Amino acid sequence: MIFTDLPPEILLKVITLLELGDVARIRQSCKQLRDITQDKFIWVSLLKNQRWNHPIPPWFDFYESLAAPANPSTVELEHAVVTTHRIARAWPCPRSPPLKAHPRLGDMLFMLEMYLDRWLLVIYAEGLVYLWDTQANPMTPPGRLGTTSRARICAKLMDEDKDRQGRWTSCAAQVTEDGQKLVVLLNLKAPPALCRVYEVALKPDASFKLLMTVRLSTPEIIRSISFSDNMLILSRGSAINLVDIAKKPRRDLLVLSPYSEDLEDMWNGTIEIRVFNRYLFAFKARSIEVHDMDHLLETTHREFTAIPFAKHFFHNMTFRDVRISTPIISFDPCLEIKFQVFSYDVLQGLFDFGICLQIRPEDPPVFTVALLNIYALANHVASQFSRILTGPDLLTPSPTPTNEMRSPFRQTNLSSRGFLSAYALGPRAKRAVWVERIRGSTLREIQVWNDSSTPEDEQIVDGPPGEIERVAVYTISSPDLREDVIRCALSESMGLIVLGNRAGEIFLLDLDA
């Protein structure tokens, strides 16, 4: 019996089990099979399978994204599958020189962050804010030439100081719950200490709208905003300050850490704060603390010491900053919040942690922090973790390794081999990028990482950490410190890397797909 003599529904079922390359080849065999491969069901199945291993662009992920069309056409589905496949294949490959944004937008680059894999927020300290649409034409194929037609500025805010000096002291931003707007928080240089709250729609042609200006009692670092509570969340040292922006007179609540006679706690300052489903996660230099937002807001005091109901302390580590993935929140059979964190210790390297919080009605909460992967920047890190690593070849040296250089456990000295000047983690923690400056050299390597774990490996368990296996995709060589890359952003699903240097210049490093 000839294959094409099978009933159409059987042929369709068989083709849905094939890989993308096989579908492309079978389409070229005859007109009958070509027509069958244009069935929408095939491309829906392929896209569902891809979602297990690769990040899908939000405007293509028709099962989770608010930005995606409700009823995508077969052409849109096919384009989504092919684009995801090409990006996955090109992600670890060397890249052509980046495209420089003209003209230079500002002098003191303060923030460079990507939201929803599409919207790039650029903030300069002297009072300039820009929102870029890096996918102005989502149907444009990925690649260096396509970047020029996809990326453009769609909103601009100018609040410049007359002397063009530093105007903002800290900033933060987050997408609203409906995914339609971006709220930008900007702290003004004192006196007096102010926080301005702006809103901008995530659409090609938009404008910044000032929602409110909040006067602060003391200069602090803005961290986040809780939309449901109308609370600004700031930090000063290890303390957390919750500022009510809905009621008048305004209520400030200063949350202090429990007193400790251990002098090490003096170095445990807050570096990031996030609120996930009524739980406040305070990421500090040497610990992670979890607070119940409802419990914090119950107090009538202006200042009180709060004991976190869950805490994890990092021994022999002092983190400078962290990057946090989008949490996965489930309610069956109990509330579970899971996400990943890339934490950077300047002297030791990058540490990839898997974090899981389980809230059970009748039992105490379970808080798990598991070290998943390491990228060591110092030789002594290898010996420190050698008791739990699986083999002497696990960690690779920097710069880009060769077969003759895989000897990380040799005992030479305890100095750092280099340092990271910028790094970014994708919202699904499937891809990451960082800029490593090699000590004693003018080289800066743009290195990328791809999570190769399978869905079965995603369970957070106690076990030996793996290596963050990176690939250098581009190298910058320059003795000029003004050309040092100090900020970077990543469109995880599209593979676009955005770099910003100390001179305020922006570069787009796209795939060669």
Short mmCIF file of C-alpha atoms in Angstrom, two decimals, residues 73-386:
data_model
loop_
_atom_site.label_atom_id
_atom_site.label_comp_id
_atom_site.label_asym_id
_atom_site.label_seq_id
_atom_site.Cartn_x
_atom_site.Cartn_y
_atom_site.Cartn_z
CA SER A 73 -3.98 31.99 10.80
CA THR A 74 -2.02 29.04 9.42
CA VAL A 75 0.53 31.47 7.96
CA GLU A 76 1.08 33.07 11.39
CA LEU A 77 1.45 29.67 13.05
CA GLU A 78 3.90 28.45 10.43
CA HIS A 79 5.92 31.65 10.72
CA ALA A 80 6.03 31.23 14.51
CA VAL A 81 7.34 27.65 14.27
CA VAL A 82 9.96 28.45 11.63
CA THR A 83 11.12 31.60 13.46
CA THR A 84 11.52 29.74 16.76
CA HIS A 85 13.50 26.97 15.03
CA ARG A 86 15.84 29.39 13.26
CA ILE A 87 16.49 31.42 16.41
CA ALA A 88 17.27 28.30 18.46
CA ARG A 89 19.74 27.17 15.82
CA ALA A 90 21.43 30.59 15.49
CA TRP A 91 21.51 31.51 19.20
CA PRO A 92 24.98 30.06 20.04
CA CYS A 93 26.57 31.06 16.71
CA PRO A 94 29.05 33.94 16.20
CA ARG A 95 27.43 37.26 15.33
CA SER A 96 28.23 40.07 12.93
CA PRO A 97 29.26 43.49 14.32
CA PRO A 98 26.37 45.18 16.13
CA LEU A 99 24.33 48.00 14.68
CA LYS A 100 24.82 51.33 16.47
CA ALA A 101 21.77 53.44 17.24
CA HIS A 102 22.02 56.95 15.78
CA PRO A 103 22.05 59.54 17.12
CA ARG A 104 23.33 59.02 20.65
CA LEU A 105 20.34 59.57 22.94
CA GLY A 106 22.04 60.56 26.22
CA ASP A 107 25.26 60.67 28.19
CA MET A 108 24.76 58.74 31.44
CA LEU A 109 23.04 55.42 30.74
CA PHE A 110 21.10 54.47 33.85
CA MET A 111 18.84 51.57 32.86
CA LEU A 112 18.51 49.21 29.91
CA GLU A 113 15.77 46.60 30.28
CA MET A 114 13.59 44.49 27.96
CA TYR A 115 9.92 43.79 28.75
CA LEU A 116 7.74 41.10 27.19
CA ASP A 117 10.67 40.27 24.87
CA ARG A 118 9.78 43.30 22.77
CA TRP A 119 9.72 46.63 24.59
CA LEU A 120 13.11 48.11 25.44
CA LEU A 121 13.21 50.75 28.18
CA VAL A 122 16.23 53.07 28.07
CA ILE A 123 16.75 55.59 30.90
CA TYR A 124 19.50 58.20 31.15
CA ALA A 125 20.35 59.74 34.52
CA GLU A 126 20.09 63.30 33.20
CA GLY A 127 16.31 62.98 32.75
CA LEU A 128 15.74 61.15 29.44
CA VAL A 129 13.52 58.09 29.05
CA TYR A 130 12.90 56.18 25.81
CA LEU A 131 10.68 53.23 24.97
CA TRP A 132 11.79 51.20 21.96
CA ASP A 133 9.70 48.75 20.00
CA THR A 134 12.19 46.09 18.90
CA GLN A 135 9.48 44.23 16.96
CA ALA A 136 7.71 47.03 15.10
CA ASN A 137 7.14 44.47 12.34
CA PRO A 138 6.88 41.03 14.03
CA MET A 139 6.61 39.22 10.70
CA THR A 140 10.08 40.42 9.64
CA PRO A 141 12.49 37.47 9.69
CA PRO A 142 15.10 37.55 12.47
CA GLY A 143 18.58 38.63 11.51
CA ARG A 144 20.92 41.57 11.41
CA LEU A 145 19.36 43.18 8.33
CA GLY A 146 15.87 42.80 9.73
CA THR A 147 16.81 44.70 12.90
CA THR A 148 16.88 48.04 11.10
CA SER A 149 13.24 47.69 10.06
CA ARG A 150 11.99 46.22 13.35
CA ALA A 151 13.52 48.46 16.02
CA ARG A 152 12.38 52.04 16.51
CA ILE A 153 11.58 54.52 19.29
CA CYS A 154 7.86 54.67 20.05
CA ALA A 155 7.77 56.92 23.16
CA LYS A 156 10.03 59.59 24.66
CA LEU A 157 10.13 61.50 27.96
CA MET A 158 12.38 64.53 28.45
CA ASP A 159 12.79 65.87 31.98
CA GLU A 160 16.31 67.19 31.66
CA ASP A 161 18.23 69.10 34.27
CA LYS A 162 19.30 72.49 32.96
CA ASP A 163 22.95 71.66 33.67
CA ARG A 164 22.59 68.14 32.19
CA GLN A 165 23.69 66.62 35.47
CA GLY A 166 22.44 63.41 37.05
CA ARG A 167 18.72 63.87 37.73
CA TRP A 168 17.53 60.37 38.65
CA THR A 169 18.97 58.56 41.65
CA SER A 170 17.18 55.22 41.14
CA CYS A 171 14.56 53.75 38.86
CA ALA A 172 12.40 50.67 38.36
CA ALA A 173 9.67 49.55 35.99
CA GLN A 174 7.15 46.75 35.64
CA VAL A 175 4.38 45.68 33.32
CA THR A 176 0.79 46.04 34.53
CA GLU A 177 -1.20 42.88 35.24
CA ASP A 178 -3.08 43.09 31.94
CA GLY A 179 0.20 43.30 29.99
CA GLN A 180 -0.90 46.48 28.18
CA LYS A 181 1.11 49.18 29.97
CA LEU A 182 4.47 49.79 31.56
CA VAL A 183 4.72 51.69 34.85
CA VAL A 184 8.03 53.55 35.29
CA LEU A 185 9.21 54.70 38.73
CA LEU A 186 11.85 57.45 38.89
CA ASN A 187 13.44 58.88 42.01
CA LEU A 188 14.54 62.50 41.72
CA LYS A 189 17.74 63.84 43.12
CA ALA A 190 17.23 65.58 46.48
CA PRO A 191 16.22 68.05 47.80
CA PRO A 192 13.41 67.25 48.26
CA ALA A 193 13.36 63.48 47.69
CA LEU A 194 10.61 62.68 45.19
CA CYS A 195 9.38 59.66 43.26
CA ARG A 196 7.59 60.21 39.99
CA VAL A 197 5.28 57.50 38.65
CA TYR A 198 4.79 57.41 34.88
CA GLU A 199 2.68 55.17 32.68
CA VAL A 200 3.18 54.35 29.01
CA ALA A 201 1.09 52.09 26.79
CA LEU A 202 2.93 49.21 25.14
CA LYS A 203 2.03 50.03 21.56
CA PRO A 204 3.93 51.38 18.55
CA ASP A 205 2.87 55.01 19.04
CA ALA A 206 2.62 55.96 22.70
CA SER A 207 3.52 58.69 25.17
CA PHE A 208 4.53 58.86 28.82
CA LYS A 209 1.82 60.01 31.22
CA LEU A 210 2.65 61.33 34.69
CA LEU A 211 0.38 59.57 37.19
CA MET A 212 1.66 61.10 40.43
CA THR A 213 4.60 62.61 42.26
CA VAL A 214 5.23 61.17 45.72
CA ARG A 215 7.31 63.05 48.26
CA LEU A 216 9.59 60.76 50.25
CA SER A 217 10.65 61.32 53.83
CA THR A 218 14.24 60.27 53.09
CA PRO A 219 16.20 59.45 49.91
CA GLU A 220 15.77 55.76 49.18
CA ILE A 221 16.16 53.30 46.31
CA ILE A 222 12.96 52.55 44.41
CA ARG A 223 12.46 48.81 43.91
CA SER A 224 8.93 47.99 42.84
CA ILE A 225 5.24 48.82 43.06
CA SER A 226 2.34 46.70 44.30
CA PHE A 227 -0.65 47.54 42.12
CA SER A 228 -3.18 45.75 44.30
CA ASP A 229 -2.04 47.58 47.45
CA ASN A 230 -1.17 50.93 45.84
CA MET A 231 2.19 50.70 47.55
CA LEU A 232 5.58 51.92 46.43
CA ILE A 233 8.33 49.60 47.65
CA LEU A 234 11.71 51.14 48.39
CA SER A 235 14.80 50.13 50.35
CA ARG A 236 17.51 51.78 52.42
CA GLY A 237 20.29 49.49 53.53
CA SER A 238 18.65 46.30 54.74
CA ALA A 239 15.35 48.05 55.60
CA ILE A 240 12.25 48.02 53.38
CA ASN A 241 9.94 51.03 53.11
CA LEU A 242 6.32 50.65 51.99
CA VAL A 243 4.74 53.93 50.89
CA ASP A 244 0.96 54.14 50.46
CA ILE A 245 0.19 56.27 47.40
CA ALA A 246 -3.62 55.97 47.52
CA LYS A 247 -4.59 57.43 50.89
CA LYS A 248 -4.23 60.92 52.27
CA PRO A 249 -2.54 61.61 54.57
CA ARG A 250 -0.04 59.18 53.11
CA ARG A 251 1.12 56.29 55.25
CA ASP A 252 4.75 55.17 55.37
CA LEU A 253 5.70 51.80 56.82
CA LEU A 254 9.36 51.07 57.55
CA VAL A 255 10.10 47.35 57.82
CA LEU A 256 13.30 46.62 59.70
CA SER A 257 15.27 43.39 59.81
CA PRO A 258 15.51 41.58 63.14
CA TYR A 259 18.41 42.82 65.25
CA SER A 260 21.51 40.68 65.14
CA GLU A 261 24.81 40.99 66.94
CA ASP A 262 26.53 39.34 63.99
CA LEU A 263 28.58 42.05 62.25
CA GLU A 264 28.22 40.14 58.99
CA ASP A 265 24.60 41.31 58.81
CA MET A 266 25.82 44.87 58.35
CA TRP A 267 26.81 43.85 54.81
CA ASN A 268 23.47 42.26 54.04
CA GLY A 269 21.87 45.16 52.19
CA THR A 270 18.78 44.82 49.99
CA ILE A 271 19.55 44.56 46.27
CA GLU A 272 16.10 43.69 44.81
CA ILE A 273 12.48 43.30 45.90
CA ARG A 274 9.61 41.55 44.11
CA VAL A 275 6.01 40.83 45.07
CA PHE A 276 4.51 37.58 43.78
CA ASN A 277 0.94 36.69 44.77
CA ARG A 278 0.84 38.54 48.11
CA TYR A 279 4.34 37.47 49.08
CA LEU A 280 7.26 39.88 49.19
CA PHE A 281 10.65 38.43 48.25
CA ALA A 282 13.55 40.56 49.50
CA PHE A 283 16.80 39.63 47.80
CA LYS A 284 19.75 40.75 49.88
CA ALA A 285 23.50 40.53 49.43
CA ARG A 286 23.71 37.39 51.55
CA SER A 287 20.17 36.11 51.96
CA ILE A 288 16.63 35.84 50.62
CA GLU A 289 13.72 36.74 52.89
CA VAL A 290 10.02 36.12 52.29
CA HIS A 291 7.32 38.25 53.96
CA ASP A 292 3.55 38.01 53.86
CA MET A 293 2.28 41.32 52.44
CA ASP A 294 -1.03 41.03 54.31
CA HIS A 295 0.83 40.58 57.58
CA LEU A 296 3.03 43.61 56.91
CA LEU A 297 0.06 45.84 56.12
CA GLU A 298 -1.89 44.76 59.19
CA THR A 299 0.34 46.71 61.56
CA THR A 300 -0.65 50.22 62.65
CA HIS A 301 2.91 51.20 63.55
CA ARG A 302 5.00 53.49 61.42
CA GLU A 303 8.10 51.42 62.01
CA PHE A 304 8.44 47.84 63.16
CA THR A 305 10.75 44.85 63.03
CA ALA A 306 9.41 42.08 60.82
CA ILE A 307 10.58 38.49 61.11
CA PRO A 308 10.35 36.77 57.69
CA PHE A 309 8.37 33.54 57.72
CA ALA A 310 10.94 32.04 55.33
CA LYS A 311 14.62 32.81 54.89
CA HIS A 312 17.69 31.37 53.19
CA PHE A 313 21.23 32.48 53.97
CA PHE A 314 24.07 32.18 51.44
CA HIS A 315 27.30 31.13 53.11
CA ASN A 316 30.59 32.52 51.77
CA MET A 317 28.81 34.57 49.10
CA THR A 318 28.10 38.27 48.75
CA PHE A 319 25.94 39.12 45.76
CA ARG A 320 26.08 42.46 44.01
CA ASP A 321 22.85 42.14 42.05
CA VAL A 322 20.38 39.58 40.77
CA ARG A 323 18.25 38.85 37.70
CA ILE A 324 14.91 37.15 38.27
CA SER A 325 12.79 35.10 35.87
CA THR A 326 9.01 35.34 35.56
CA PRO A 327 7.47 33.15 38.30
CA ILE A 328 5.35 30.10 37.58
CA ILE A 329 2.42 30.20 40.01
CA SER A 330 0.11 27.23 40.52
CA PHE A 331 -2.68 26.51 43.03
CA ASP A 332 -3.14 22.74 42.74
CA PRO A 333 -2.96 21.15 45.26
CA CYS A 334 -1.43 24.14 47.13
CA LEU A 335 -0.03 27.54 46.27
CA GLU A 336 3.37 27.12 44.67
CA ILE A 337 5.63 29.91 43.38
CA LYS A 338 8.65 28.83 41.34
CA PHE A 339 11.28 30.94 39.57
CA GLN A 340 14.99 31.15 38.87
CA VAL A 341 17.56 33.73 39.95
CA PHE A 342 20.94 34.56 38.43
CA SER A 343 23.03 36.07 41.26
CA TYR A 344 26.40 37.71 40.64
CA ASP A 345 29.24 37.63 43.15
CA VAL A 346 31.97 39.94 41.82
CA LEU A 347 34.81 37.79 43.15
CA GLN A 348 33.34 34.35 42.50
CA GLY A 349 31.01 34.38 39.49
CA LEU A 350 27.42 33.70 38.46
CA PHE A 351 25.18 31.40 40.48
CA ASP A 352 21.92 30.03 39.11
CA PHE A 353 19.38 29.27 41.85
CA GLY A 354 16.00 27.59 41.58
CA ILE A 355 13.56 28.95 44.16
CA CYS A 356 10.28 27.35 45.21
CA LEU A 357 7.80 28.52 47.85
CA GLN A 358 4.90 26.24 48.81
CA ILE A 359 2.09 27.54 51.01
CA ARG A 360 0.05 24.73 52.58
CA PRO A 361 -3.10 25.50 54.59
CA GLU A 362 -2.50 23.10 57.48
CA ASP A 363 1.29 22.87 57.49
CA PRO A 364 4.25 25.28 57.68
CA PRO A 365 5.39 26.76 54.36
CA VAL A 366 8.19 25.04 52.47
CA PHE A 367 10.90 27.32 51.08
CA THR A 368 13.53 25.69 48.86
CA VAL A 369 16.59 27.38 47.37
CA ALA A 370 18.60 25.00 45.17
CA LEU A 371 21.90 25.81 43.47
CA LEU A 372 21.38 24.62 39.89
CA ASN A 373 24.39 25.91 37.94
CA ILE A 374 27.64 27.82 38.44
CA TYR A 375 29.81 29.96 36.20
CA ALA A 376 33.03 30.36 38.18
CA LEU A 377 35.20 33.45 37.70
CA ALA A 378 37.82 32.52 40.30
CA ASN A 379 39.95 29.42 40.68
CA HIS A 380 39.11 28.93 44.35
CA VAL A 381 35.43 28.49 43.49
CA ALA A 382 36.29 25.19 41.83
CA SER A 383 37.89 23.83 44.98
CA GLN A 384 35.09 25.21 47.13
CA PHE A 385 32.45 23.25 45.20
CA SER A 386 34.63 20.30 44.19
#
